[in-house]
Tab-separated table of C-alpha atoms and ligand atoms in Angstrom:
chain	number	residue	atom	x	y	z
A	1	MET	CA	-14.390	28.301	4.716
A	2	SER	CA	-13.937	27.380	8.329
A	3	ASP	CA	-14.807	29.655	11.209
A	4	ALA	CA	-11.425	30.438	12.771
A	5	GLN	CA	-12.997	31.237	16.154
A	6	ASN	CA	-14.165	27.672	16.690
A	7	GLU	CA	-10.897	26.270	15.544
A	8	ASN	CA	-9.042	24.454	18.327
A	9	PHE	CA	-6.779	22.316	16.196
A	10	VAL	CA	-4.428	22.640	13.277
A	11	LEU	CA	-3.159	19.719	11.250
A	12	SER	CA	0.473	18.849	11.629
A	13	LEU	CA	2.175	16.798	8.947
A	14	TYR	CA	5.684	15.457	8.968
A	15	THR	CA	7.013	13.688	5.896
A	16	LYS	CA	10.176	11.926	4.864
A	17	THR	CA	10.827	11.059	1.233
A	18	TRP	CA	13.357	8.446	0.220
A	19	VAL	CA	15.603	9.969	-2.443
A	20	ARG	CA	15.592	6.808	-4.527
A	21	ASP	CA	12.653	5.985	-6.716
A	22	SER	CA	12.355	2.222	-6.629
A	23	HIS	CA	9.000	0.477	-7.118
A	24	GLY	CA	7.248	2.944	-4.782
A	25	LEU	CA	9.251	1.698	-1.794
A	26	PHE	CA	10.357	3.611	1.296
A	27	ASP	CA	13.513	2.251	2.892
A	28	TYR	CA	13.034	2.204	6.672
A	29	GLU	CA	16.780	1.736	7.150
A	30	SER	CA	18.061	4.511	4.885
A	31	ASN	CA	19.179	7.949	6.011
A	32	GLN	CA	18.929	9.300	2.509
A	33	THR	CA	15.606	10.951	3.031
A	34	LYS	CA	14.277	14.451	2.698
A	35	TYR	CA	12.085	15.993	5.381
A	36	LEU	CA	9.153	18.323	5.374
A	37	ASN	CA	7.101	19.678	8.245
A	38	ALA	CA	3.827	21.396	7.583
A	39	ILE	CA	1.141	23.019	9.688
A	40	LEU	CA	-2.202	23.393	7.991
A	41	ALA	CA	-5.546	24.971	8.686
A	42	GLU	CA	-7.223	24.814	5.292
A	43	SER	CA	-8.111	22.446	2.479
A	44	ILE	CA	-5.157	21.818	0.244
A	45	CYS	CA	-3.560	19.260	-2.104
A	46	ILE	CA	-0.158	17.786	-1.371
A	47	GLY	CA	2.070	16.849	-4.296
A	48	ARG	CA	5.575	15.602	-4.873
A	49	LYS	CA	8.126	16.721	-7.410
A	50	LYS	CA	11.245	14.572	-7.295
A	51	HIS	CA	12.004	14.552	-3.554
A	52	GLN	CA	10.259	17.805	-2.801
A	53	ILE	CA	6.834	17.822	-1.197
A	54	THR	CA	4.722	20.588	-2.740
A	55	THR	CA	1.380	22.238	-1.973
A	56	LEU	CA	-1.399	23.158	-4.367
A	57	HIS	CA	-4.812	24.708	-3.993
A	58	ASN	CA	-6.250	22.110	-6.320
A	59	SER	CA	-5.058	19.249	-8.438
A	60	ASN	CA	-5.402	21.280	-11.672
A	61	GLU	CA	-2.335	23.235	-10.622
A	62	LEU	CA	-0.025	20.218	-11.031
A	63	LYS	CA	3.077	21.163	-12.965
A	64	GLU	CA	5.183	18.967	-15.163
A	65	GLY	CA	6.968	16.268	-13.198
A	66	GLU	CA	4.753	16.872	-10.175
A	67	GLU	CA	2.403	14.163	-8.920
A	68	LEU	CA	-0.530	14.427	-6.557
A	69	LEU	CA	0.028	12.557	-3.279
A	70	PHE	CA	-3.162	13.274	-1.366
A	71	ASN	CA	-5.828	15.850	-0.590
A	72	VAL	CA	-6.315	17.444	2.801
A	73	ARG	CA	-9.959	18.342	3.248
A	74	HIS	CA	-10.971	20.700	6.026
A	75	PRO	CA	-14.771	20.942	5.714
A	76	GLU	CA	-15.422	22.231	9.232
A	77	PRO	CA	-13.409	23.419	12.256
A	78	ASN	CA	-11.222	20.703	13.780
A	79	LEU	CA	-11.989	18.165	11.080
A	80	TYR	CA	-9.134	17.212	8.775
A	81	ILE	CA	-9.557	14.380	6.274
A	82	LEU	CA	-6.885	12.846	4.064
A	83	ASP	CA	-7.953	11.128	0.911
A	84	ASN	CA	-6.721	9.955	-2.424
A	85	GLU	CA	-9.350	8.091	-4.329
A	86	VAL	CA	-8.843	4.347	-4.667
A	87	PRO	CA	-10.524	2.758	-7.671
A	88	VAL	CA	-12.669	-0.248	-6.758
A	89	ARG	CA	-13.602	-3.317	-8.772
A	90	VAL	CA	-11.259	-2.749	-11.658
A	91	GLN	CA	-9.738	-5.523	-13.700
A	92	PRO	CA	-6.073	-5.787	-12.679
A	93	ASN	CA	-3.431	-5.097	-15.269
A	94	GLN	CA	0.186	-4.054	-15.236
A	95	GLU	CA	-0.595	-0.326	-15.199
A	96	ASN	CA	-3.232	-0.072	-12.497
A	97	ILE	CA	-1.440	-2.427	-10.125
A	98	ASN	CA	1.410	0.051	-9.944
A	99	ASP	CA	-1.022	2.916	-9.370
A	100	LEU	CA	-1.882	1.329	-6.048
A	101	SER	CA	1.576	2.193	-4.700
A	102	ASN	CA	0.587	5.844	-4.784
A	103	LYS	CA	-2.473	5.370	-2.613
A	104	ILE	CA	-2.505	5.992	1.149
A	105	TRP	CA	-1.196	3.006	3.116
A	106	TYR	CA	-1.309	2.342	6.840
A	107	ILE	CA	2.077	1.255	8.178
A	108	LEU	CA	1.919	-1.746	10.456
A	109	LYS	CA	3.327	-1.463	13.925
A	110	ASN	CA	6.800	-2.910	14.430
A	111	ASP	CA	7.034	-5.889	16.718
A	112	PRO	CA	8.212	-4.442	20.060
A	113	PHE	CA	9.701	-7.781	21.140
A	114	LYS	CA	11.909	-8.172	18.149
A	115	SER	CA	15.141	-6.259	18.593
A	116	ASN	CA	17.666	-7.935	16.303
A	117	ASN	CA	17.366	-5.137	13.813
A	118	SER	CA	17.936	-1.628	15.112
A	119	ASN	CA	18.651	0.157	11.835
A	120	GLN	CA	15.171	1.604	11.529
A	121	VAL	CA	15.119	5.343	10.892
A	122	VAL	CA	11.498	5.596	11.929
A	123	LEU	CA	9.810	3.481	14.537
A	124	ASN	CA	6.112	3.779	14.077
A	125	THR	CA	3.683	3.533	16.928
A	126	ASN	CA	0.495	2.885	15.020
A	127	ASP	CA	-2.126	0.688	16.658
A	128	ASP	CA	-2.108	-2.982	15.813
A	129	TYR	CA	-4.077	-3.898	12.758
A	130	TYR	CA	-6.690	-6.656	12.573
A	131	LEU	CA	-7.318	-7.950	9.085
A	132	CYS	CA	-10.701	-7.739	7.368
A	133	GLN	CA	-12.143	-9.173	4.183
A	134	ASN	CA	-10.754	-7.584	0.966
A	135	ASP	CA	-7.816	-5.901	2.696
A	136	VAL	CA	-4.821	-5.310	0.457
A	137	ILE	CA	-1.500	-6.031	2.170
A	138	LYS	CA	1.838	-4.815	0.815
A	139	LEU	CA	5.111	-6.480	1.824
A	140	GLY	CA	7.982	-4.623	0.187
A	141	ARG	CA	6.605	-4.285	-3.341
A	142	VAL	CA	4.512	-7.478	-3.267
A	143	LYS	CA	0.778	-7.030	-2.806
A	144	TYR	CA	-1.792	-9.525	-1.601
A	145	SER	CA	-5.515	-9.348	-1.267
A	146	LEU	CA	-7.322	-11.147	1.501
A	147	ASN	CA	-9.996	-12.473	-0.828
A	148	GLU	CA	-11.537	-15.069	1.441
A	149	ILE	CA	-11.912	-15.151	5.178
A	150	ASN	CA	-13.506	-18.221	6.680
A	151	ILE	CA	-13.962	-17.615	10.385
A	152	PRO	CA	-17.538	-18.619	11.256
A	153	SER	CA	-17.176	-17.602	14.931
A	154	ARG	CA	-16.230	-14.084	13.853
A	155	ASN	CA	-19.352	-13.608	11.756
A	156	ASN	CA	-21.571	-14.030	14.832
A	157	ASN	CA	-19.567	-11.404	16.555
A	158	ILE	CA	-19.089	-8.802	13.881
A	159	ASP	CA	-19.725	-5.741	16.015
A	160	ARG	CA	-17.316	-6.748	18.738
A	161	ALA	CA	-15.480	-3.411	18.817
A	162	PRO	CA	-17.543	-0.449	20.056
A	163	ALA	CA	-17.226	2.705	17.965
A	164	ILE	CA	-14.686	5.139	19.338
A	165	ASN	CA	-15.773	8.758	19.595
A	166	ASP	CA	-12.645	9.930	21.354
A	167	ILE	CA	-10.989	12.571	19.192
A	168	LYS	CA	-7.584	11.286	20.247
A	169	LYS	CA	-7.997	7.676	19.180
A	170	TYR	CA	-8.435	5.768	15.963
A	171	ASP	CA	-10.934	3.090	15.283
A	172	ILE	CA	-8.400	1.117	13.276
A	173	ASP	CA	-10.762	-1.835	12.968
A	174	ASP	CA	-13.061	0.437	11.054
A	175	LEU	CA	-10.520	1.697	8.505
A	176	ASN	CA	-11.448	-0.849	5.871
A	177	LYS	CA	-14.500	-2.571	7.314
A	178	ASN	CA	-17.237	-3.357	4.757
A	179	THR	CA	-15.241	-2.013	1.838
A	180	GLU	CA	-15.360	-3.411	-1.669
A	181	PRO	CA	-12.406	-5.265	-3.175
A	182	VAL	CA	-10.067	-2.950	-5.056
A	183	PHE	CA	-9.728	-5.449	-7.874
A	184	ASP	CA	-12.536	-7.441	-9.306
A	185	PHE	CA	-11.484	-10.897	-8.237
A	186	ILE	CA	-14.516	-12.444	-9.748
A	187	PHE	CA	-14.139	-11.310	-13.321
A	188	GLN	CA	-17.357	-10.950	-15.286
A	189	ALA	CA	-16.627	-12.967	-18.433
A	190	LYS	CA	-18.582	-13.629	-21.643
A	191	ASP	CA	-18.938	-16.988	-23.345
A	192	SER	CA	-19.238	-17.657	-27.094
A	193	SER	CA	-23.079	-17.624	-27.003
A	194	GLU	CA	-22.936	-13.913	-26.100
A	195	TYR	CA	-21.052	-13.039	-29.308
A	196	ASN	CA	-23.803	-13.415	-31.905
A	197	ASP	CA	-22.091	-10.967	-34.237
A	198	ILE	CA	-19.044	-13.192	-34.643
A	199	PRO	CA	-19.053	-15.784	-37.478
A	200	ASP	CA	-19.345	-19.428	-36.456
A	201	ASP	CA	-15.899	-20.344	-37.758
A	202	GLU	CA	-14.396	-17.757	-35.385
A	203	ARG	CA	-16.149	-19.223	-32.358
A	204	LEU	CA	-13.550	-21.930	-31.740
A	205	CYS	CA	-11.293	-22.757	-28.804
A	206	LYS	CA	-7.788	-21.559	-29.639
A	207	ILE	CA	-6.334	-24.545	-27.763
A	208	CYS	CA	-8.409	-27.551	-29.001
A	209	TYR	CA	-10.202	-25.961	-32.045
A	210	SER	CA	-13.590	-27.320	-30.926
A	211	SER	CA	-16.664	-25.037	-30.983
A	212	GLU	CA	-18.545	-26.898	-28.227
A	213	ASN	CA	-19.872	-24.621	-25.467
A	214	ASP	CA	-21.078	-26.275	-22.250
A	215	ARG	CA	-22.021	-23.205	-20.196
A	216	ILE	CA	-22.339	-25.159	-16.960
A	217	ASN	CA	-19.253	-27.373	-16.977
A	218	ASN	CA	-16.921	-26.216	-19.704
A	219	PRO	CA	-17.824	-22.837	-21.208
A	220	LEU	CA	-16.040	-21.443	-24.259
A	221	VAL	CA	-14.969	-18.088	-22.818
A	222	HIS	CA	-13.206	-14.837	-23.674
A	223	LEU	CA	-10.793	-14.040	-20.821
A	224	CYS	CA	-8.004	-12.039	-22.463
A	225	ASN	CA	-7.449	-9.291	-25.025
A	226	CYS	CA	-7.049	-11.578	-28.053
A	227	ASN	CA	-9.411	-10.889	-30.924
A	228	GLY	CA	-11.002	-12.636	-33.894
A	229	GLY	CA	-10.499	-16.383	-34.135
A	230	LEU	CA	-8.100	-16.365	-31.188
A	231	ARG	CA	-10.623	-14.878	-28.816
A	232	PHE	CA	-12.059	-17.991	-27.147
A	233	SER	CA	-10.716	-20.841	-25.040
A	234	HIS	CA	-12.479	-23.533	-23.055
A	235	PHE	CA	-12.418	-23.114	-19.299
A	236	MET	CA	-11.064	-26.667	-18.967
A	237	CYS	CA	-8.468	-26.195	-21.709
A	238	ILE	CA	-6.959	-23.146	-19.938
A	239	LYS	CA	-7.217	-24.851	-16.559
A	240	ARG	CA	-5.441	-27.986	-17.785
A	241	TRP	CA	-2.739	-25.857	-19.361
A	242	MET	CA	-2.287	-23.890	-16.109
A	243	GLU	CA	-2.127	-27.117	-14.099
A	244	THR	CA	0.937	-28.200	-16.077
A	245	LYS	CA	2.711	-25.115	-14.694
A	246	LEU	CA	1.278	-25.218	-11.170
A	247	GLN	CA	3.612	-25.619	-8.195
A	248	ILE	CA	2.186	-26.505	-4.805
A	249	LYS	CA	4.186	-26.185	-1.601
A	250	GLN	CA	3.336	-26.756	2.007
A	251	ASN	CA	4.916	-25.360	5.189
A	252	ASP	CA	6.496	-27.665	7.797
A	253	LYS	CA	3.432	-27.581	10.027
A	254	ASN	CA	1.128	-28.424	7.105
A	255	THR	CA	-1.017	-25.373	7.815
A	256	VAL	CA	-0.203	-23.311	4.706
A	257	ARG	CA	-0.651	-24.539	1.132
A	258	SER	CA	0.896	-22.237	-1.467
A	259	TYR	CA	-0.075	-22.448	-5.138
A	260	SER	CA	2.000	-20.624	-7.715
A	261	ILE	CA	2.054	-20.285	-11.479
A	262	LYS	CA	4.841	-18.318	-13.159
A	263	SER	CA	2.939	-17.252	-16.268
A	264	PHE	CA	-0.689	-16.970	-15.280
A	265	ASN	CA	-1.625	-15.169	-18.484
A	266	CYS	CA	-2.643	-15.697	-22.091
A	267	GLU	CA	0.355	-17.032	-24.027
A	268	ILE	CA	-0.431	-14.784	-26.994
A	269	CYS	CA	-1.528	-11.355	-25.703
A	270	LYS	CA	0.056	-11.775	-22.217
A	271	THR	CA	-3.091	-10.498	-20.460
A	272	PRO	CA	-3.169	-11.783	-16.860
A	273	TYR	CA	-5.926	-14.350	-16.343
A	274	PRO	CA	-8.366	-13.832	-13.490
A	275	PHE	CA	-8.211	-16.548	-10.840
A	276	LYS	CA	-12.034	-16.616	-10.704
A	277	PHE	CA	-14.609	-15.611	-13.291
A	278	LYS	CA	-18.363	-15.781	-13.590
A	279	LEU	CA	-20.861	-15.905	-16.419
A	280	ASN	CA	-24.281	-14.301	-16.770
A	281	GLY	CA	-26.979	-16.455	-15.200
A	282	ILE	CA	-24.588	-18.911	-13.526
A	283	GLU	CA	-24.156	-18.391	-9.821
A	284	LYS	CA	-21.067	-20.414	-9.015
A	285	PRO	CA	-17.802	-18.809	-10.142
A	286	PHE	CA	-15.313	-20.798	-12.208
A	287	GLU	CA	-11.821	-21.108	-10.712
A	288	LEU	CA	-8.761	-21.562	-12.916
A	289	ILE	CA	-6.810	-23.101	-10.034
A	290	SER	CA	-8.410	-25.778	-7.838
A	291	LEU	CA	-7.646	-24.953	-4.238
A	292	GLU	CA	-7.831	-27.512	-1.466
A	293	LYS	CA	-9.487	-25.750	1.448
A	294	PRO	CA	-9.282	-27.120	4.996
A	295	LEU	CA	-12.553	-28.669	6.157
A	296	GLY	CA	-13.993	-27.685	9.511
A	297	CYS	CA	-11.181	-25.219	10.284
A	298	ASP	CA	-10.843	-21.466	10.231
A	299	TYR	CA	-8.777	-20.329	7.259
A	300	ILE	CA	-8.035	-17.405	4.965
A	301	VAL	CA	-7.042	-17.146	1.297
A	302	LEU	CA	-4.379	-14.638	0.279
A	303	GLU	CA	-4.111	-13.938	-3.432
A	304	SER	CA	-1.137	-12.103	-4.894
A	305	LEU	CA	-1.998	-9.121	-7.061
A	306	ASN	CA	-0.286	-8.934	-10.401
A	307	GLN	CA	3.433	-9.146	-10.385
A	308	VAL	CA	4.609	-8.929	-13.942
A	309	LYS	CA	8.168	-10.102	-14.674
A	310	ASP	CA	9.503	-10.487	-18.235
A	311	ASN	CA	5.989	-9.955	-19.567
A	312	CYS	CA	4.664	-12.876	-17.503
A	313	ASN	CA	2.182	-12.542	-14.690
A	314	ILE	CA	3.116	-14.437	-11.541
A	315	LYS	CA	0.173	-15.628	-9.459
A	316	THR	CA	0.508	-17.012	-5.964
A	317	ILE	CA	-2.344	-18.085	-3.719
A	318	HIS	CA	-1.853	-19.115	-0.105
A	319	VAL	CA	-4.540	-21.091	1.693
A	320	ILE	CA	-3.787	-20.526	5.365
A	321	GLN	CA	-5.252	-22.603	8.171
A	322	LEU	CA	-5.611	-20.626	11.392
A	323	ASN	CA	-4.784	-21.947	14.848
A	324	ASN	CA	-2.888	-20.691	17.883
A	325	ASP	CA	0.505	-20.828	16.137
A	326	GLU	CA	1.992	-17.604	14.824
A	327	LEU	CA	2.701	-17.678	11.099
A	328	ILE	CA	5.784	-15.975	9.684
A	329	ILE	CA	5.626	-14.282	6.285
A	330	GLY	CA	8.983	-13.704	4.603
A	331	ARG	CA	11.635	-14.572	2.074
A	332	GLY	CA	13.440	-16.998	4.403
A	333	HIS	CA	13.138	-20.715	3.617
A	334	GLU	CA	11.704	-21.422	7.055
A	335	SER	CA	8.825	-18.927	6.602
A	336	ASP	CA	5.306	-20.354	6.739
A	337	ILE	CA	4.165	-18.035	3.966
A	338	ARG	CA	7.119	-17.704	1.657
A	339	VAL	CA	7.348	-14.656	-0.593
A	340	ASN	CA	10.214	-14.960	-3.001
A	341	ASP	CA	10.998	-11.330	-3.806
A	342	ILE	CA	14.123	-9.334	-3.040
A	343	SER	CA	12.100	-6.464	-1.508
A	344	VAL	CA	10.699	-8.842	1.132
A	345	SER	CA	12.779	-9.362	4.308
A	346	ARG	CA	13.639	-12.873	5.508
A	347	ASN	CA	11.311	-12.464	8.477
A	348	HIS	CA	8.995	-9.755	7.238
A	349	ALA	CA	5.731	-9.952	9.152
A	350	LYS	CA	3.656	-12.324	11.211
A	351	LEU	CA	0.034	-13.356	11.491
A	352	LYS	CA	-1.403	-14.053	14.902
A	353	TYR	CA	-4.840	-15.580	15.202
A	354	ASN	CA	-6.909	-15.475	18.358
A	355	THR	CA	-9.112	-18.572	18.467
A	356	GLU	CA	-11.174	-17.029	21.293
A	357	ASP	CA	-12.500	-13.972	19.500
A	358	GLY	CA	-11.690	-14.768	15.858
A	359	THR	CA	-9.408	-11.756	15.373
A	360	LEU	CA	-6.450	-11.987	13.032
A	361	LEU	CA	-3.580	-9.632	13.807
A	362	ILE	CA	-0.805	-8.753	11.381
A	363	ARG	CA	2.402	-7.154	12.624
A	364	ASP	CA	5.629	-6.089	10.966
A	365	LEU	CA	8.913	-7.669	12.106
A	366	LYS	CA	11.024	-4.538	11.477
A	367	SER	CA	11.293	-5.279	7.805
A	368	LYS	CA	13.433	-3.091	5.557
A	369	PHE	CA	10.584	-1.898	3.326
A	370	GLY	CA	7.710	-2.226	5.774
A	371	THR	CA	4.339	-3.976	5.850
A	372	LEU	CA	1.423	-1.827	4.761
A	373	ILE	CA	-2.364	-1.959	4.523
A	374	LEU	CA	-4.205	-0.044	1.807
A	375	ILE	CA	-6.597	2.521	3.275
A	376	LYS	CA	-9.772	2.547	1.200
A	377	LYS	CA	-11.846	5.074	3.154
A	378	PRO	CA	-11.116	8.786	3.665
A	379	LEU	CA	-8.987	9.062	6.796
A	380	VAL	CA	-9.953	11.422	9.623
A	381	ILE	CA	-6.831	12.688	11.383
A	382	LYS	CA	-6.947	12.612	15.190
A	383	GLU	CA	-4.794	13.918	18.004
A	384	LYS	CA	-2.941	10.632	18.182
A	385	LYS	CA	-0.169	10.464	15.597
A	386	ILE	CA	-0.803	8.149	12.644
A	387	HIS	CA	1.963	6.780	10.419
A	388	LEU	CA	1.246	6.455	6.712
A	389	GLN	CA	3.078	5.874	3.496
A	390	ILE	CA	2.487	6.950	-0.088
A	391	GLY	CA	5.051	5.461	-2.449
A	392	ARG	CA	8.480	6.561	-1.282
A	393	THR	CA	7.064	9.176	1.102
A	394	TYR	CA	6.550	8.406	4.768
A	395	ILE	CA	3.979	10.586	6.548
A	396	GLU	CA	3.044	11.299	10.150
A	397	GLY	CA	-0.166	13.211	10.732
A	398	TRP	CA	-1.754	14.463	13.946
A	399	LEU	CA	-3.826	17.326	15.289
A	400	MET	CA	-2.070	20.022	17.255
A	401	THR	CA	-3.894	22.384	19.590
A	402	MET	CA	-3.663	26.117	18.986
A	403	GLU	CA	-1.705	26.423	22.277
A	404	GLU	CA	0.878	23.908	21.082
A	405	PHE	CA	0.988	25.722	17.794
A	406	GLU	CA	1.580	29.120	19.479
A	407	LYS	CA	4.342	27.587	21.575
A	408	LEU	CA	6.024	26.180	18.516
A	409	LYS	CA	5.742	29.540	16.802
A	410	LYS	CA	7.494	31.210	19.734
A	411	GLU	CA	10.273	28.633	19.732
A	412	LYS	CA	10.776	29.122	16.026
A	413	LYS	CA	10.865	32.906	16.499
A	414	ASN	CA	13.650	32.579	19.080
A	415	LYS	CA	15.514	30.228	16.837
A	416	ALA	CA	15.213	32.700	13.986
A	417	LEU	CA	16.704	35.454	16.146
A	418	ASN	CA	19.605	33.221	17.086
A	419	LYS	CA	20.005	32.283	13.497
A	420	GLN	CA	20.370	35.878	12.434
A	421	GLN	CA	23.086	36.433	15.027
A	422	HIS	CA	25.095	33.505	13.795
A	423	GLN	CA	24.338	33.900	10.163
A	424	ASN	CA	27.879	34.273	8.957
A	425	GLN	CA	29.009	31.346	11.000
A	426	GLN	CA	26.143	29.211	9.757
A	427	GLN	CA	26.861	30.148	6.193
A	428	HIS	CA	30.323	28.779	6.688
A	429	GLN	CA	29.075	25.572	8.313
A	430	TYR	CA	26.514	25.050	5.631
A	431	GLN	CA	29.210	25.256	3.001
A	432	GLN	CA	31.258	22.643	4.811
A	433	GLN	CA	28.333	20.342	5.410
A	434	HIS	CA	27.288	20.670	1.819
A	435	GLU	CA	30.713	19.684	0.590
A	436	TYR	CA	30.882	16.845	3.075
A	437	GLN	CA	27.537	15.443	1.961
A	438	GLN	CA	28.469	15.673	-1.676
A	439	HIS	CA	31.614	13.779	-0.846
A	440	GLN	CA	29.690	11.150	1.159
A	441	PHE	CA	27.268	10.498	-1.662
A	442	GLN	CA	30.002	10.252	-4.227
A	443	GLN	CA	31.702	7.705	-2.028
A	444	GLN	CA	28.526	5.670	-1.755
A	445	ASN	CA	28.226	5.830	-5.493
A	446	GLN	CA	24.837	7.525	-5.309
A	447	PRO	CA	24.496	10.032	-8.103
A	448	MET	CA	23.050	13.164	-6.525
A	449	ASN	CA	22.544	16.511	-8.121
A	450	GLN	CA	22.149	19.903	-6.545
A	451	GLU	CA	18.393	19.590	-6.399
A	452	GLN	CA	18.534	16.277	-4.587
A	453	ASN	CA	20.772	17.612	-1.864
A	454	LEU	CA	19.220	16.966	1.521
A	455	ASP	CA	20.107	20.314	2.991
A	456	ASN	CA	18.661	22.883	0.660
A	457	ASN	CA	16.467	25.890	1.318
A	458	ALA	CA	15.556	25.315	4.946
A	459	MET	CA	12.732	27.802	5.333
A	460	ASP	CA	12.213	29.664	8.511
A	461	LEU	CA	8.792	30.281	10.002
A	462	GLU	CA	9.653	33.863	10.802
A	463	ASP	CA	10.377	34.632	7.163
A	464	LYS	CA	6.813	33.746	6.273
A	465	ASN	CA	3.666	35.580	7.083
A	466	PHE	CA	2.012	33.578	9.798
A	467	GLY	CA	-1.326	32.946	8.166
A	468	PRO	CA	-3.656	30.020	8.747
A	469	LYS	CA	-1.423	27.912	6.539
A	470	THR	CA	2.258	27.689	7.247
A	471	PHE	CA	4.983	25.506	5.904
A	472	TYR	CA	8.471	25.056	7.067
A	473	GLN	CA	11.151	22.641	6.168
A	474	ASN	CA	13.827	20.923	8.138
A	475	GLN	CA	16.870	19.221	6.860
B	501	ZN	ZN1	-10.743	-26.264	-25.879
B	502	ZN	ZN1	-4.954	-13.507	-25.370
């Protein structure tokens, strides 16, 4: 328990939840959101039930239909940490790829110079984000991992940013630095020689029926969930098969080469294939797609994480050469890095490389569903507001001083007094507003029930006992 006398700060959280549940997206242009404000001074778990943000003392208290969003840990005075454990080095599949949507994501700053789209309901003021190795980027519902970063000048200069001790600021560079990949991009595979218990006549390639196993050049490997005699395939047999489906595109400036395969999975069991795998005792990984990498230039490799459509896994890999030109990521035909998904805006985000210091900036171009970076380390909340997203919930978190907190309390108290005086009148207004909203939603053909109404049970601070933990809701 924290010593209240040393406590100078409380944690302030503000959340908005999109009332639609669609692929873990938050619509930055929709007004159909539900708000919650919370002031905290203790360790607690934050959950979500439908559109309602809930609080729990621990995750065992989760009720039916309620999901855990994140934990607030308050181990000592003035220290508040948000976390929500991210699994590392797991083999991607359809289930765990969707789990990632419910992790904590950092929302990229909107481009201040781009003003053609002013429909944004929240304008976040996060610091700019500089990409690091193994970062997971989310554009709409499409996720990419930065699985290779080839910037030799940067490696000499790795500690360029001094650590920030200022309680107000974030060391955004440090959010994901030196973290492990979330998915095991180099899959540890087994070849037929490691299956001594399997009869010889079952150690055959399911594509060419040969039992030959050349561990160095063409191993007979098990890469999917097939069993028995269908277990093995030659590396080269799968690769040749994949090459028949491979599409390669290049941007106008010839700086981005995009490789895509629509069903990058076993034909029989539908298990997604790993792009790279390795075998015991062999150092060099095997790659199921041959990528042409630019020689003597700085470049990065972005690999799409599983996107399963009609049971088929879509794999896209972009090899991106870096120079002084900005690169646009989006659904538009003119984009340098084209992402063909309806949740991606035409001009969604941009990459800006600084040839001087080797930094690679990514910034959102006011996209409808935002550009996000997966946060893999526990996040220490500072005085400066940080903007985060977990699935369809948008979150702002910052530390508030006790003085600010007292002031807010007073304001709320006055409001409560006023409220009491006008209670009858308000009751009347509420009724009208309620009917109006119902009408609005019906018109927009959005089925809404009583529970989903945006204006329910606004709690007043004064009605609650003002303990160390206080919640209040706005409409
Ligand atoms: Zn074969
Ligand atoms: Zn299979």
